[in-house]
Coordinates of C-alpha atoms in Angstrom, one line a residue:
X7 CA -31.8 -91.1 -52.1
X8 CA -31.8 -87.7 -51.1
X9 CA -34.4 -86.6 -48.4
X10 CA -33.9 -82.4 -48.3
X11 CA -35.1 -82.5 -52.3
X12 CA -37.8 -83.9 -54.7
X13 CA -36.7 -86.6 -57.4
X14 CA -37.7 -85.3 -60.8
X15 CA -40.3 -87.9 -62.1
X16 CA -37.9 -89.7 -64.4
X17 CA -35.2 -89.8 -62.1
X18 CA -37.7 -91.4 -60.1
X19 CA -39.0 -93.6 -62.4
X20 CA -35.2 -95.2 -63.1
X21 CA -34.4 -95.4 -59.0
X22 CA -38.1 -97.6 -59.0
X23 CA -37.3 -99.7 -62.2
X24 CA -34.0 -100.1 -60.6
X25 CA -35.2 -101.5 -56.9
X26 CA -38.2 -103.4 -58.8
X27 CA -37.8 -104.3 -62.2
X28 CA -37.3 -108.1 -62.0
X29 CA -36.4 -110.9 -64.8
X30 CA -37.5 -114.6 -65.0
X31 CA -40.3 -116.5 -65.2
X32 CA -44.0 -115.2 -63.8
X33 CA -47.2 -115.6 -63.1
X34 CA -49.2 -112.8 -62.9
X35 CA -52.4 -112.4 -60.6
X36 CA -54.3 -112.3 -64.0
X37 CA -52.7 -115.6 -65.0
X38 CA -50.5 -114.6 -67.2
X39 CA -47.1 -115.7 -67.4
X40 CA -44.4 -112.7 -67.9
X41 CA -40.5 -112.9 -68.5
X42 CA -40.4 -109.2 -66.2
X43 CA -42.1 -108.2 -63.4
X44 CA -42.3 -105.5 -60.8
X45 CA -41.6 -106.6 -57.0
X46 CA -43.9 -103.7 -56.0
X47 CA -42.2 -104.4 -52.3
X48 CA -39.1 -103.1 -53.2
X49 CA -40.0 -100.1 -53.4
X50 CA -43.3 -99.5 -51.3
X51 CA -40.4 -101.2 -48.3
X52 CA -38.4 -98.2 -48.9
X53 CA -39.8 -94.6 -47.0
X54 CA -37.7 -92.2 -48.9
X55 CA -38.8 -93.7 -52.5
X56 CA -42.3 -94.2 -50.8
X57 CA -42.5 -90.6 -50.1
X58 CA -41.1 -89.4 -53.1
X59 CA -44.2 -91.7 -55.4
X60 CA -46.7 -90.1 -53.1
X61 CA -45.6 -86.4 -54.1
X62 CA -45.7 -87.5 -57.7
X63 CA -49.2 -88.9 -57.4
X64 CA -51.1 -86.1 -55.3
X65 CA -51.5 -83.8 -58.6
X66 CA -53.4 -87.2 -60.2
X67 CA -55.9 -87.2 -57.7
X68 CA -58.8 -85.4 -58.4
X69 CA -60.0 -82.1 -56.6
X70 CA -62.9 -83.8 -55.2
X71 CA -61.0 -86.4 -53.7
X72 CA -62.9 -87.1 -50.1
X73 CA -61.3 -90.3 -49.7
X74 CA -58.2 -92.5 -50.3
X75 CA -59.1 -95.6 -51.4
X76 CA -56.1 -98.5 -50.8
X77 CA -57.2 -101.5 -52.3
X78 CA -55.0 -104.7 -49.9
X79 CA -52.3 -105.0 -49.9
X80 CA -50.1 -102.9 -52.0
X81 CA -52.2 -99.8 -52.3
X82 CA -52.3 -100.0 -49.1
X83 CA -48.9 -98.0 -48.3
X84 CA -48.7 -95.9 -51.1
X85 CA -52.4 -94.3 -50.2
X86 CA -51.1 -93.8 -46.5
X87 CA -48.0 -91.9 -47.8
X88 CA -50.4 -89.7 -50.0
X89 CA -52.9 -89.2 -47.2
X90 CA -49.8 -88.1 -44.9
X91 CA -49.0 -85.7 -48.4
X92 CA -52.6 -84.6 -48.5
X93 CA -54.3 -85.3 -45.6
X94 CA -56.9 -86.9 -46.9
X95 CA -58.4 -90.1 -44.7
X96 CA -57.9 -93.6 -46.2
X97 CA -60.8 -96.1 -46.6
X98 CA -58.8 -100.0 -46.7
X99 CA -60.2 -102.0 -49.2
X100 CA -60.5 -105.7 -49.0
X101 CA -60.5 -108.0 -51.4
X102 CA -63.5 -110.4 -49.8
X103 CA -64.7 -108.8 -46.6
X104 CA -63.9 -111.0 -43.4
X105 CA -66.3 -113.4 -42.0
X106 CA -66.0 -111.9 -38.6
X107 CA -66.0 -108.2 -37.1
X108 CA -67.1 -105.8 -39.1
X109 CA -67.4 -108.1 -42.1
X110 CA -67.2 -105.3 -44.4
X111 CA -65.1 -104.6 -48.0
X112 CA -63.9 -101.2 -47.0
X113 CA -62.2 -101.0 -43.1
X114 CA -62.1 -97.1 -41.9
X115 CA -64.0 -94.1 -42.4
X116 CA -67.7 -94.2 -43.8
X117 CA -68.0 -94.4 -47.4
X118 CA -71.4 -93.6 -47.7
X119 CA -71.9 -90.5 -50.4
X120 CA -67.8 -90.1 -50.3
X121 CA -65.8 -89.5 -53.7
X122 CA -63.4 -91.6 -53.0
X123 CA -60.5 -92.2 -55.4
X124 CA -58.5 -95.9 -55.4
X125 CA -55.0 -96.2 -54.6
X126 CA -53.7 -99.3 -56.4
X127 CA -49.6 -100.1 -56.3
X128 CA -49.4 -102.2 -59.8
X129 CA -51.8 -102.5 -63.2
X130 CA -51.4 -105.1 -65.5
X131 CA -55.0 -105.6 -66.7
X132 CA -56.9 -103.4 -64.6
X133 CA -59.0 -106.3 -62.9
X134 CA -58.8 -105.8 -59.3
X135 CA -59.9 -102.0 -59.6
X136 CA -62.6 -103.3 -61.7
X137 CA -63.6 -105.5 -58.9
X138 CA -63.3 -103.4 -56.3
X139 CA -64.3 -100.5 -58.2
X140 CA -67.9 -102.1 -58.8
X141 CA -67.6 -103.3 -55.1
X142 CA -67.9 -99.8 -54.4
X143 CA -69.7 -98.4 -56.7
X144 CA -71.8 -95.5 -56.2
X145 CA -68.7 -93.9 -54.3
X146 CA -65.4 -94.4 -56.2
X147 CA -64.2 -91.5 -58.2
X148 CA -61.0 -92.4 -60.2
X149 CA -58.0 -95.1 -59.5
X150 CA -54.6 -93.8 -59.4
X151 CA -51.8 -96.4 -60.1

């Protein structure tokens, strides 16, 4: 993949399908069971096809965007190659905050009155950004997938 030029979004699209797009038998983090999935690592493993996703996604977010928010794990390097796009800071998002340390959902900058828009890597129903979108309520502004 070229580095000294932008991929067009379709040619983009085809170089991810090709890396991810996988065949068999699947279950999903919903539960349910799918003949094709996406092996997100393939491509969020890959900085050039990493950076080039980031571009494509920093005209989604929206203007009043004060925070990244990467829900774990696979939002997690897509939101860092948009906040090195944008500079925006990125809040990590947790699943279940940890018993120890800070014991918090979101690790990083305060959240507290922040818009902060999520940064999740694949959507198939949409129930993890519900979950961590009510987690966080009062500041999340949009999800970006």
């Amino acid at each position: 993949m070229s580095t000294k030029t932008d991929l067009a979004k379709s040619e983009l699209a085809k170089a991810v399908f090709k890396l991810a797009h996988r065949t068999g038998s699947f279950k999903l983090r919903s539960g349910q069971t799918s003949n094709e999935y996406f092996d997100k690592y393939q491509f969020e493993s890959r900085p050039e096809v990493l950076r080039q996703i980031a571009k494509q996604l920093v005209p989604m977010l929206p203007k009043d965007t004060e925070l990244l928010g990467a829900l774990e794990m696979g939002g997690i390097p897509i939101a860092t190659a948009i906040a090195l796009e944008t500079g925006h800071e990125v809040v990590f998002v947790r699943k279940q905050p940890k018993d120890y340390g800070t014991c918090r959902f979101a690790e990083g900058p305060d959240i507290k009155g922040k818009k902060i828009t999520l940064i999740e890597d694949v959507i198939t129903t949409g129930g993890q950004v519900v979950i961590s979108a009510g987690d966080q309520r009062a500041a999340v502004e949009k999800a970006v997938a």
